[in-house]
């Protein structure tokens, strides 16, 4: 189960507000039109109860029919204007907020995709997934409420001005509700911030637990771990539900105090009005207007305070998004022309690596791989094979030591140049939903159909692609035409063939296929690495035996290095592995 120490950073309240405010300021026209429309809507809405008070005074005073009709017409016009302007303001504010959220979502996705791979692996996929899915949805849903919240806020300000225009003493009576609101907020806000942050964190842990269970389903079934994993997922889900219920209970207490405040406020306004009318200092119409204004405030104030629940929850989600958006990413470096520079090999010098909070997984590894040479890395599970291959391929930097490609420090390469220079295929590849041709062209957008067919033929995938319902136009990926694990790996290898990099790193690229599929992938791999500098993390020793040299790893160190024949003759660890493999 993912622990909280591995969760990615969460931005502070000040940083979160600053980031969202920057996103809002990118649309000044929408900002000003939203403010003007909301103000006009609130003024028109406040005019209605004031005119109703005037109508009451006209009736009490025995006004003429013409004056009554004229005042009624003004009331009708103000009501229609308020309705139209409120709808316009809601639309404008929603558009403004949604655009700001879209920009923030793009920033988060950009940072997540460019995040240091070691940090991402340490944090776990669940935390990132919950932020770019559940947290984004929560913020977006809250933006839809923001239109009403913004209009309600403006309405409260304009309504108070309406109170003041009637009688300052009635406005003073209206103010008695605010101490109740302030005391309630002072108790609820700190508690809500903590509760909703805990809720979002528990949701992240739950997502991580579910994701790791599904992605490792084969391992779970192979080792009979269903009951254990079910308990872990159940506990993570229970923790998320408990955190949610705590937040809801805190909010319900807050909502009850709002009802008390409204009762106190309306009583104060009516009592003050009664005393003023009896003393002859105010009219029945003014008191009626004041009561209607206060009653009209129930909606906006209630929305502001009730929506505070959603605001707090959205604020916690927004802080998690800004936490990713504010992460440092590798600085862009000037890209060199790849066509004018082809690396001559890979050199690693005193490479060390450890993941946060863990022991070293790669220890003092120094190795040189000549141009066009293939090196297989073998060893027991946990020996550091995948980590070393990722460091050599530039997936993430080593904690210490240096890796050079053709004499150039790997850290000096622009990311685009690095990916054009080193092609990486991992054990768990992804097939993107859509036409197969589009999936392949991720590596070479300008590739023709002939280029795609040539790459597929090179990796031994031409026959099954030709048998697809629509050939290269067949939609594959999630929810589309299914591909086997071996076919997905062949698609990944075909992408590398289209990219045509001088260096390839293959991390157990045949491990997920069955025996027959593995043989096909081994043949495809052997064809693909011809003429290239290659690092192959070999799950099957038959694949390692075809490479020029083999490095045997144990506890993060290379303990044997040589050609297959040399290692067999040495009768060491590789020889023992080879013998066990054949048995």
Coordinates of C-alpha atoms in Angstrom, one line a residue:
X1 CA 0.0 0.0 0.0
X2 CA 1.2 3.4 -0.8
X3 CA 2.4 5.4 2.2
X4 CA 1.9 9.1 2.6
X5 CA 5.6 9.7 2.5
X6 CA 5.6 8.7 -1.1
X7 CA 2.8 11.0 -2.1
X8 CA 3.8 13.9 -4.4
X9 CA 3.8 17.4 -3.0
X10 CA 0.7 19.5 -2.2
X11 CA 0.8 23.2 -2.7
X12 CA 0.2 25.6 0.2
X13 CA -3.0 27.7 0.2
X14 CA -1.2 30.9 -0.8
X15 CA 0.6 29.2 -3.7
X16 CA -2.6 27.5 -4.8
X17 CA -4.5 30.8 -4.9
X18 CA -1.7 32.6 -6.7
X19 CA -1.5 29.9 -9.3
X20 CA -5.3 30.0 -9.9
X21 CA -5.3 33.8 -10.0
X22 CA -2.6 33.7 -12.6
X23 CA -4.8 31.4 -14.7
X24 CA -7.8 33.7 -14.3
X25 CA -5.9 36.8 -15.3
X26 CA -5.1 35.4 -18.7
X27 CA -8.7 36.3 -19.8
X28 CA -9.2 40.0 -18.9
X29 CA -12.1 40.6 -21.2
X30 CA -14.1 37.7 -19.7
X31 CA -13.1 38.9 -16.3
X32 CA -14.5 42.4 -16.7
X33 CA -17.6 41.4 -18.6
X34 CA -18.3 38.8 -15.9
X35 CA -18.0 41.4 -13.1
X36 CA -20.1 43.9 -14.9
X37 CA -22.9 41.4 -15.8
X38 CA -22.9 40.0 -12.2
X39 CA -23.1 43.6 -10.7
X40 CA -25.9 44.6 -13.1
X41 CA -27.8 41.4 -12.3
X42 CA -27.5 42.0 -8.5
X43 CA -28.6 45.7 -8.8
X44 CA -31.7 44.7 -10.8
X45 CA -32.5 41.9 -8.3
X46 CA -32.1 44.3 -5.3
X47 CA -34.3 46.9 -7.0
X48 CA -37.3 44.5 -7.0
X49 CA -37.8 44.3 -3.2
X50 CA -37.2 48.0 -2.8
X51 CA -39.9 48.7 -5.4
X52 CA -42.2 46.3 -3.7
X53 CA -41.7 48.3 -0.5
X54 CA -42.6 51.5 -2.4
X55 CA -45.7 49.7 -3.7
X56 CA -46.7 48.8 -0.1
X57 CA -46.4 52.5 0.9
X58 CA -48.5 53.5 -2.1
X59 CA -51.2 51.1 -1.1
X60 CA -51.1 52.3 2.6
X61 CA -51.2 55.9 1.4
X62 CA -54.0 55.3 -1.1
X63 CA -52.0 56.0 -4.2
X64 CA -53.6 56.4 -7.6
X65 CA -54.1 53.4 -10.0
X66 CA -51.7 54.9 -12.4
X67 CA -48.9 55.1 -9.8
X68 CA -49.6 51.5 -8.7
X69 CA -49.5 50.3 -12.3
X70 CA -46.3 52.2 -13.1
X71 CA -44.6 50.8 -10.0
X72 CA -45.7 47.3 -10.9
X73 CA -44.4 47.7 -14.4
X74 CA -41.0 48.8 -13.0
X75 CA -41.0 45.7 -10.7
X76 CA -41.8 43.4 -13.7
X77 CA -39.0 45.0 -15.8
X78 CA -36.5 44.8 -13.0
X79 CA -37.4 41.1 -12.4
X80 CA -37.0 40.3 -16.1
X81 CA -33.7 42.2 -16.3
X82 CA -32.4 40.4 -13.2
X83 CA -33.2 37.0 -14.7
X84 CA -31.6 37.8 -18.1
X85 CA -28.5 39.3 -16.5
X86 CA -28.1 36.5 -14.0
X87 CA -28.1 33.9 -16.7
X88 CA -25.6 36.0 -18.7
X89 CA -23.4 36.4 -15.7
X90 CA -23.5 32.7 -14.9
X91 CA -22.5 31.8 -18.4
X92 CA -19.6 34.3 -18.5
X93 CA -18.2 33.3 -15.1
X94 CA -18.5 29.6 -16.0
X95 CA -16.7 30.3 -19.3
X96 CA -14.0 32.3 -17.5
X97 CA -13.4 29.6 -14.8
X98 CA -13.5 26.7 -17.2
X99 CA -10.8 28.3 -19.4
X100 CA -8.6 28.9 -16.4
X101 CA -9.1 25.3 -15.3
X102 CA -8.3 24.0 -18.8
X103 CA -5.0 25.9 -18.7
X104 CA -4.2 24.5 -15.3
X105 CA -5.1 21.0 -16.4
X106 CA -2.7 21.3 -19.3
X107 CA 0.0 22.5 -17.1
X108 CA -0.5 19.6 -14.7
X109 CA -0.5 17.1 -17.6
X110 CA 2.6 18.7 -19.1
X111 CA 4.5 18.4 -15.7
X112 CA 3.3 14.9 -15.1
X113 CA 4.5 13.8 -18.6
X114 CA 7.9 15.6 -18.1
X115 CA 8.3 14.6 -14.5
X116 CA 11.5 12.9 -13.5
X117 CA 10.9 9.2 -14.0
X118 CA 12.5 8.2 -10.8
X119 CA 10.3 10.5 -8.8
X120 CA 7.2 9.3 -10.6
X121 CA 8.1 5.7 -10.0
X122 CA 8.8 6.4 -6.3
X123 CA 5.5 8.2 -5.9
X124 CA 3.5 5.5 -7.6
X125 CA 1.1 5.8 -10.5
X126 CA -2.0 6.0 -8.2
X127 CA -1.1 9.5 -6.8
X128 CA -0.6 11.0 -10.2
X129 CA -3.6 9.2 -11.7
X130 CA -5.9 10.5 -8.9
X131 CA -4.7 14.0 -9.4
X132 CA -5.2 14.2 -13.2
X133 CA -8.6 12.4 -13.0
X134 CA -10.5 12.7 -9.7
X135 CA -9.0 16.0 -8.6
X136 CA -9.4 17.6 -12.0
X137 CA -13.0 16.5 -12.1
X138 CA -13.6 17.9 -8.6
X139 CA -12.1 21.2 -9.5
X140 CA -14.0 21.4 -12.8
X141 CA -17.3 20.5 -11.1
X142 CA -16.7 23.3 -8.6
X143 CA -16.0 25.8 -11.3
X144 CA -19.6 25.1 -12.5
X145 CA -20.7 26.3 -9.1
X146 CA -18.4 29.2 -9.2
X147 CA -20.7 31.2 -11.4
X148 CA -23.5 31.1 -8.8
X149 CA -21.0 31.7 -6.0
X150 CA -19.5 34.8 -7.7
X151 CA -23.0 36.2 -8.4
X152 CA -24.0 35.5 -4.8
X153 CA -21.0 37.3 -3.5
X154 CA -21.8 40.4 -5.6
X155 CA -25.4 40.1 -4.5
X156 CA -24.5 40.2 -0.8
X157 CA -22.5 43.4 -1.3
X158 CA -25.2 45.1 -3.4
X159 CA -28.0 44.0 -1.0
X160 CA -26.2 45.5 1.9
X161 CA -26.0 48.8 0.0
X162 CA -29.8 48.4 -0.5
X163 CA -30.2 48.0 3.2
X164 CA -28.2 51.2 3.8
X165 CA -30.4 53.1 1.3
X166 CA -33.5 52.2 3.4
X167 CA -32.3 53.0 6.9
X168 CA -28.8 52.6 8.5
X169 CA -30.4 51.2 11.6
X170 CA -32.0 48.4 9.7
X171 CA -28.7 47.7 8.0
X172 CA -27.1 47.6 11.5
X173 CA -29.7 45.0 12.5
X174 CA -28.8 43.0 9.5
X175 CA -25.2 42.9 10.6
X176 CA -26.0 40.8 13.7
X177 CA -25.8 37.7 11.6
X178 CA -22.1 38.2 10.8
X179 CA -20.7 37.4 14.2
X180 CA -22.4 34.0 14.0
X181 CA -21.0 33.4 10.6
X182 CA -17.5 34.5 11.6
X183 CA -17.5 32.2 14.7
X184 CA -18.8 29.3 12.7
X185 CA -16.2 29.8 9.9
X186 CA -13.3 30.2 12.4
X187 CA -14.1 26.8 13.8
X188 CA -15.0 25.1 10.5
X189 CA -12.3 26.4 8.1
X190 CA -9.2 25.0 9.8
X191 CA -11.0 21.8 10.5
X192 CA -12.3 21.6 6.9
X193 CA -8.9 22.2 5.4
X194 CA -7.5 19.3 7.4
X195 CA -10.4 17.0 6.7
X196 CA -10.6 17.5 3.0
X197 CA -6.8 17.3 2.6
X198 CA -7.0 13.9 4.4
X199 CA -9.9 12.9 2.2
X200 CA -8.0 13.6 -1.0
X201 CA -4.9 11.8 0.3
X202 CA -6.9 8.8 1.3
X203 CA -8.5 8.8 -2.2
X204 CA -5.0 8.8 -3.7
X205 CA -3.9 5.8 -1.6
X206 CA -7.1 4.0 -2.6
X207 CA -6.4 4.6 -6.3
X208 CA -2.9 3.4 -5.9
X209 CA -4.0 0.3 -4.2
X210 CA -6.6 -0.5 -6.9
X211 CA -4.2 0.3 -9.8
X212 CA -1.4 -1.9 -8.4
X213 CA -3.9 -4.7 -7.9
X214 CA -5.2 -4.6 -11.4
X215 CA -1.9 -4.1 -13.1
X216 CA -0.4 -6.9 -11.1
X217 CA -3.5 -9.2 -11.5
X218 CA -1.4 -12.0 -13.1
X219 CA 1.0 -12.0 -10.2
X220 CA -1.8 -11.9 -7.7
X221 CA -3.4 -15.0 -9.3
X222 CA -0.1 -16.8 -9.8
X223 CA 0.8 -16.6 -6.1
X224 CA -2.7 -16.9 -4.7
X225 CA -2.7 -13.4 -3.2
X226 CA -6.3 -12.6 -4.0
X227 CA -7.5 -12.6 -0.4
X228 CA -4.5 -10.5 0.8
X229 CA -4.9 -7.9 -2.0
X230 CA -8.7 -7.8 -1.5
X231 CA -8.0 -7.0 2.2
X232 CA -5.6 -4.2 1.2
X233 CA -8.0 -2.7 -1.3
X234 CA -10.9 -3.0 1.2
X235 CA -8.8 -1.3 3.9
X236 CA -7.8 1.5 1.6
X237 CA -11.4 2.0 0.5
X238 CA -12.6 2.0 4.1
X239 CA -10.1 4.6 5.0
X240 CA -11.3 6.8 2.0
X241 CA -14.9 6.4 3.1
X242 CA -14.1 7.2 6.7
X243 CA -12.2 10.3 5.7
X244 CA -15.1 11.4 3.5
X245 CA -17.7 10.9 6.3
X246 CA -15.6 12.9 8.7
X247 CA -15.6 15.8 6.3
X248 CA -19.4 15.5 5.8
X249 CA -20.1 15.5 9.5
X250 CA -18.0 18.6 10.0
X251 CA -20.0 20.3 7.2
X252 CA -23.4 19.3 8.6
X253 CA -22.5 21.0 11.9
X254 CA -21.6 24.1 9.9
X255 CA -24.9 24.0 7.9
X256 CA -26.9 23.9 11.1
X257 CA -25.3 27.1 12.4
X258 CA -26.3 28.8 9.2
X259 CA -29.9 28.1 9.9
X260 CA -29.6 29.6 13.4
X261 CA -27.9 32.7 11.9
X262 CA -30.8 33.3 9.5
X263 CA -33.4 33.0 12.2
X264 CA -31.5 35.5 14.4
X265 CA -30.9 37.9 11.5
X266 CA -34.6 38.0 10.3
X267 CA -35.8 38.4 13.9
X268 CA -33.4 41.4 14.4
X269 CA -34.5 43.1 11.1
X270 CA -38.3 42.7 11.9
X271 CA -37.9 43.8 15.5
X272 CA -35.9 46.9 14.5
X273 CA -38.4 47.7 11.8
X274 CA -41.3 47.4 14.2
X275 CA -39.6 49.8 16.6
X276 CA -38.8 52.3 13.8
X277 CA -42.4 52.2 12.4
X278 CA -43.9 52.7 15.9
X279 CA -41.6 55.6 16.5
X280 CA -42.5 57.1 13.2
X281 CA -38.9 57.0 11.9
X282 CA -39.6 54.5 9.1
X283 CA -42.5 53.3 6.9
X284 CA -44.2 49.9 6.6
X285 CA -42.9 49.8 3.0
X286 CA -39.3 50.3 4.1
X287 CA -39.6 47.5 6.7
X288 CA -41.2 45.3 4.1
X289 CA -38.4 46.0 1.6
X290 CA -35.8 45.2 4.3
X291 CA -37.5 41.9 5.3
X292 CA -37.7 41.0 1.6
X293 CA -34.1 41.9 1.0
X294 CA -33.0 39.8 4.0
X295 CA -35.1 36.9 2.9
X296 CA -33.6 37.3 -0.6
X297 CA -30.2 37.0 1.0
X298 CA -31.0 33.5 2.3
X299 CA -30.3 32.1 -1.1
X300 CA -27.0 33.9 -1.9
X301 CA -25.7 33.6 1.7
X302 CA -26.8 30.0 1.9
X303 CA -25.1 29.3 -1.4
X304 CA -21.9 31.0 -0.3
X305 CA -21.8 29.1 3.0
X306 CA -23.2 25.8 1.9
X307 CA -20.9 25.9 -1.2
X308 CA -18.1 26.4 1.2
X309 CA -18.1 22.6 1.6
X310 CA -17.5 22.2 -2.1
X311 CA -15.0 25.1 -2.1
X312 CA -12.9 23.4 0.6
X313 CA -13.0 20.0 -1.2
X314 CA -12.1 21.7 -4.5
X315 CA -9.4 23.7 -2.8
X316 CA -7.8 20.5 -1.5
X317 CA -8.0 19.0 -5.0
X318 CA -6.7 22.2 -6.5
X319 CA -3.7 22.3 -4.1
X320 CA -2.8 18.8 -5.3
X321 CA -2.9 19.9 -8.9
X322 CA -0.8 23.0 -8.3
X323 CA 1.6 20.7 -6.4
X324 CA 2.3 18.9 -9.6
X325 CA 2.1 22.1 -11.8
X326 CA 4.8 23.7 -9.6
X327 CA 7.3 20.8 -9.9
X328 CA 10.6 21.5 -11.4
X329 CA 11.2 19.8 -14.7
X330 CA 14.4 19.4 -16.6
X331 CA 15.4 22.7 -18.1
X332 CA 15.3 22.9 -21.9
X333 CA 18.7 22.7 -23.5
X334 CA 19.6 23.7 -27.1
X335 CA 19.1 20.7 -29.3
X336 CA 22.0 19.6 -31.5
X337 CA 21.4 18.2 -34.9
X338 CA 21.0 14.5 -34.5
X339 CA 21.8 13.8 -38.2
X340 CA 25.3 15.3 -37.7
X341 CA 26.1 13.3 -34.6
X342 CA 25.8 9.6 -34.2
X343 CA 27.1 8.2 -30.8
X344 CA 29.9 5.6 -30.9
X345 CA 28.7 3.8 -27.8
X346 CA 27.8 4.0 -24.1
X347 CA 30.2 4.6 -21.2
X348 CA 29.1 4.4 -17.6
X349 CA 31.5 5.4 -14.8
X350 CA 31.0 4.7 -11.1
X351 CA 27.2 4.8 -11.4
X352 CA 25.2 4.6 -8.2
X353 CA 21.4 4.8 -7.7
X354 CA 18.9 4.5 -4.9
X355 CA 15.2 5.3 -4.7
X356 CA 14.1 7.7 -1.9
X357 CA 14.1 6.0 1.4
X358 CA 15.5 2.8 0.1
X359 CA 18.9 1.0 -0.1
X360 CA 21.2 1.3 -3.2
X361 CA 19.9 -0.6 -6.1
X362 CA 22.8 0.1 -8.4
X363 CA 26.3 0.2 -6.8
X364 CA 29.5 1.5 -8.4
X365 CA 28.8 0.2 -11.9
X366 CA 31.4 1.0 -14.6
X367 CA 31.0 -0.4 -18.1
X368 CA 31.7 0.5 -21.7
X369 CA 29.6 -0.7 -24.6
X370 CA 31.2 -0.2 -28.0
X371 CA 29.4 1.2 -31.0
X372 CA 27.3 -1.5 -32.6
X373 CA 27.8 -3.9 -29.6
X374 CA 24.9 -5.7 -27.9
X375 CA 25.1 -6.2 -24.1
X376 CA 22.6 -8.5 -22.3
X377 CA 22.0 -7.8 -18.6
X378 CA 20.8 -10.8 -16.6
X379 CA 20.4 -11.6 -12.9
X380 CA 17.9 -12.5 -10.2
X381 CA 14.8 -10.4 -9.6
X382 CA 15.8 -7.3 -7.7
X383 CA 19.4 -7.4 -8.9
X384 CA 19.1 -3.8 -10.4
X385 CA 18.8 -4.8 -14.1
X386 CA 15.9 -2.6 -15.0
X387 CA 17.3 0.4 -13.0
X388 CA 20.7 0.2 -14.7
X389 CA 19.1 -0.2 -18.2
X390 CA 16.9 2.9 -17.5
X391 CA 20.0 4.9 -16.4
X392 CA 22.0 3.8 -19.5
X393 CA 19.0 4.8 -21.7
X394 CA 18.5 8.2 -20.1
X395 CA 15.0 7.4 -18.7
X396 CA 16.2 9.0 -15.4
X397 CA 19.6 10.2 -14.2
X398 CA 21.8 8.2 -11.8
X399 CA 22.1 9.5 -8.2
X400 CA 25.8 9.5 -8.7
X401 CA 28.4 8.7 -11.4
X402 CA 28.3 9.6 -15.1
X403 CA 26.9 8.1 -18.3
X404 CA 28.2 9.2 -21.7
X405 CA 26.8 8.6 -25.2
X406 CA 29.6 8.8 -27.7
X407 CA 31.7 10.8 -25.3
X408 CA 29.0 13.3 -24.5
X409 CA 27.4 13.4 -21.0
X410 CA 23.9 12.1 -21.3
X411 CA 22.6 15.1 -19.2
X412 CA 23.8 17.5 -21.9
X413 CA 21.4 16.1 -24.5
X414 CA 18.2 17.9 -25.2
X415 CA 15.2 15.6 -24.2
X416 CA 14.1 15.5 -27.9
X417 CA 17.6 14.6 -29.0
X418 CA 17.9 12.0 -26.3
X419 CA 14.8 10.2 -27.3
X420 CA 15.8 10.4 -31.0
X421 CA 19.1 8.9 -30.1
X422 CA 18.0 6.2 -27.6
X423 CA 14.9 4.0 -28.2
X424 CA 13.5 2.3 -25.1
X425 CA 11.1 -0.6 -25.0
X426 CA 9.9 -1.8 -21.6
X427 CA 8.3 -5.0 -20.5
X428 CA 4.9 -3.3 -20.0
X429 CA 4.2 -1.4 -23.2
X430 CA 1.0 0.6 -23.9
X431 CA -1.1 0.4 -27.0
X432 CA -2.9 3.7 -27.5
X433 CA -6.6 3.7 -28.4
X434 CA -7.1 4.5 -32.1
X435 CA -6.1 3.3 -35.6
X436 CA -3.0 1.1 -35.5
X437 CA -1.3 3.4 -38.1
X438 CA -1.7 6.4 -35.7
X439 CA -0.2 4.3 -32.9
X440 CA 2.9 3.5 -35.0
X441 CA 3.3 7.1 -36.2
X442 CA 3.8 8.3 -32.7
X443 CA 7.5 7.4 -33.3
X444 CA 7.6 8.9 -36.9
X445 CA 4.6 11.2 -37.7
X446 CA 5.7 11.6 -41.3
X447 CA 6.0 7.9 -42.0
X448 CA 4.1 6.5 -45.0
X449 CA 2.0 3.4 -45.1
X450 CA 4.9 1.7 -46.9
X451 CA 7.2 2.7 -44.0
X452 CA 4.8 1.2 -41.5
X453 CA 4.5 -2.1 -43.4
X454 CA 8.3 -2.3 -43.6
X455 CA 8.7 -1.8 -39.9
X456 CA 6.1 -4.3 -39.1
X457 CA 7.7 -6.8 -41.4
X458 CA 11.1 -6.2 -39.7
X459 CA 9.7 -7.2 -36.3
X460 CA 7.6 -10.2 -37.7
X461 CA 4.2 -8.5 -37.3
X462 CA 3.2 -8.2 -41.0
X463 CA 1.1 -11.4 -41.1
X464 CA -1.2 -10.7 -38.2
X465 CA -1.5 -7.0 -39.1
X466 CA -2.6 -8.0 -42.6
X467 CA -5.3 -10.3 -41.0
X468 CA -6.8 -7.4 -39.0
X469 CA -10.3 -6.4 -40.2
X470 CA -9.1 -3.0 -41.6
X471 CA -5.4 -3.6 -41.7
X472 CA -3.5 -0.5 -40.5
X473 CA -6.8 1.3 -40.1
X474 CA -8.0 -1.1 -37.5
X475 CA -8.8 0.6 -34.2
X476 CA -6.8 -1.0 -31.4
X477 CA -6.2 -0.3 -27.7
X478 CA -8.7 0.0 -24.8
X479 CA -12.2 -0.8 -25.9
X480 CA -11.2 -1.6 -29.4
X481 CA -9.7 -4.6 -31.2
X482 CA -7.6 -6.5 -28.6
X483 CA -3.9 -7.3 -29.1
X484 CA -2.1 -10.0 -27.3
X485 CA 0.9 -9.2 -25.1
X486 CA 3.3 -10.4 -27.8
X487 CA 1.5 -8.3 -30.5
X488 CA 1.7 -5.2 -28.3
X489 CA 5.4 -5.8 -27.9
X490 CA 5.8 -6.1 -31.6
X491 CA 4.0 -2.8 -32.0
X492 CA 6.5 -1.2 -29.6
X493 CA 9.4 -2.7 -31.5
X494 CA 8.0 -1.5 -34.8
X495 CA 7.9 2.1 -33.3
X496 CA 11.6 1.7 -32.5
X497 CA 12.3 0.5 -36.1
X498 CA 10.4 3.6 -37.4
X499 CA 12.4 5.9 -35.1
X500 CA 15.6 4.3 -36.2
X501 CA 17.8 5.3 -33.2
X502 CA 21.5 4.4 -33.1
X503 CA 21.0 3.0 -29.5
X504 CA 18.2 0.8 -28.2
X505 CA 17.4 -0.3 -24.7
X506 CA 15.1 -3.3 -24.4
X507 CA 13.9 -4.2 -20.9
X508 CA 12.6 -7.8 -20.9
X509 CA 10.8 -7.1 -24.1
X510 CA 9.7 -10.8 -24.5
X511 CA 8.8 -11.5 -20.8
X512 CA 5.0 -11.0 -21.2
X513 CA 4.6 -13.3 -24.2
X514 CA 4.1 -17.0 -24.1
X515 CA 6.7 -19.4 -25.3
X516 CA 5.8 -19.2 -29.0
X517 CA 5.4 -15.5 -28.8
X518 CA 8.7 -15.1 -27.0
X519 CA 10.5 -16.9 -29.7
X520 CA 9.0 -14.5 -32.3
X521 CA 9.9 -11.5 -30.2
X522 CA 13.5 -12.8 -29.7
X523 CA 13.8 -13.0 -33.5
X524 CA 12.4 -9.5 -33.9
X525 CA 14.7 -8.2 -31.2
X526 CA 17.8 -9.8 -32.9
X527 CA 16.8 -8.2 -36.2
X528 CA 16.1 -4.8 -34.6
X529 CA 19.5 -4.5 -32.8
X530 CA 21.6 -5.4 -35.8
X531 CA 24.0 -2.5 -36.5
X532 CA 22.9 -0.7 -33.3
X533 CA 24.4 -0.3 -29.9
X534 CA 22.0 -2.3 -27.7
X535 CA 21.3 -2.9 -24.0
X536 CA 19.0 -5.9 -23.5
X537 CA 17.6 -6.8 -20.1
X538 CA 17.0 -10.5 -20.8
X539 CA 14.3 -12.5 -19.1
X540 CA 15.1 -15.5 -21.2
X541 CA 18.8 -16.7 -21.3
X542 CA 18.3 -17.8 -24.9
X543 CA 17.9 -14.2 -25.8
X544 CA 20.9 -13.1 -23.7
X545 CA 23.1 -15.8 -25.4
X546 CA 22.7 -14.2 -28.8
X547 CA 24.2 -10.9 -27.6
X548 CA 27.8 -10.0 -28.0
X549 CA 28.5 -9.7 -24.2
X550 CA 26.6 -10.5 -21.0
X551 CA 26.7 -8.7 -17.7
X552 CA 25.5 -10.7 -14.7
X553 CA 24.1 -8.5 -11.9
X554 CA 23.7 -9.3 -8.2
X555 CA 22.7 -6.8 -5.5
X556 CA 23.2 -3.8 -7.8
X557 CA 26.7 -4.8 -8.9
X558 CA 28.0 -6.4 -12.1
X559 CA 29.6 -9.6 -10.8
X560 CA 30.4 -11.2 -14.2
X561 CA 31.1 -9.7 -17.6
X562 CA 32.1 -11.4 -20.9
X563 CA 31.0 -13.1 -24.0
X564 CA 28.6 -16.0 -23.6
X565 CA 31.3 -18.6 -24.3
X566 CA 33.7 -16.9 -21.8
X567 CA 31.1 -16.9 -19.1
X568 CA 30.2 -20.6 -19.7
X569 CA 33.9 -21.5 -19.6
X570 CA 34.4 -19.6 -16.4
X571 CA 31.8 -21.9 -14.7
X572 CA 30.5 -19.1 -12.5
X573 CA 27.1 -17.6 -11.9
X574 CA 26.1 -17.3 -15.6
X575 CA 27.1 -20.9 -16.1
X576 CA 24.9 -22.0 -13.2
X577 CA 22.0 -19.9 -14.6
X578 CA 22.5 -21.4 -18.0
X579 CA 22.5 -24.9 -16.7
X580 CA 19.3 -24.3 -14.7
X581 CA 17.7 -22.7 -17.7
X582 CA 18.3 -25.8 -19.8
X583 CA 17.1 -28.1 -17.1

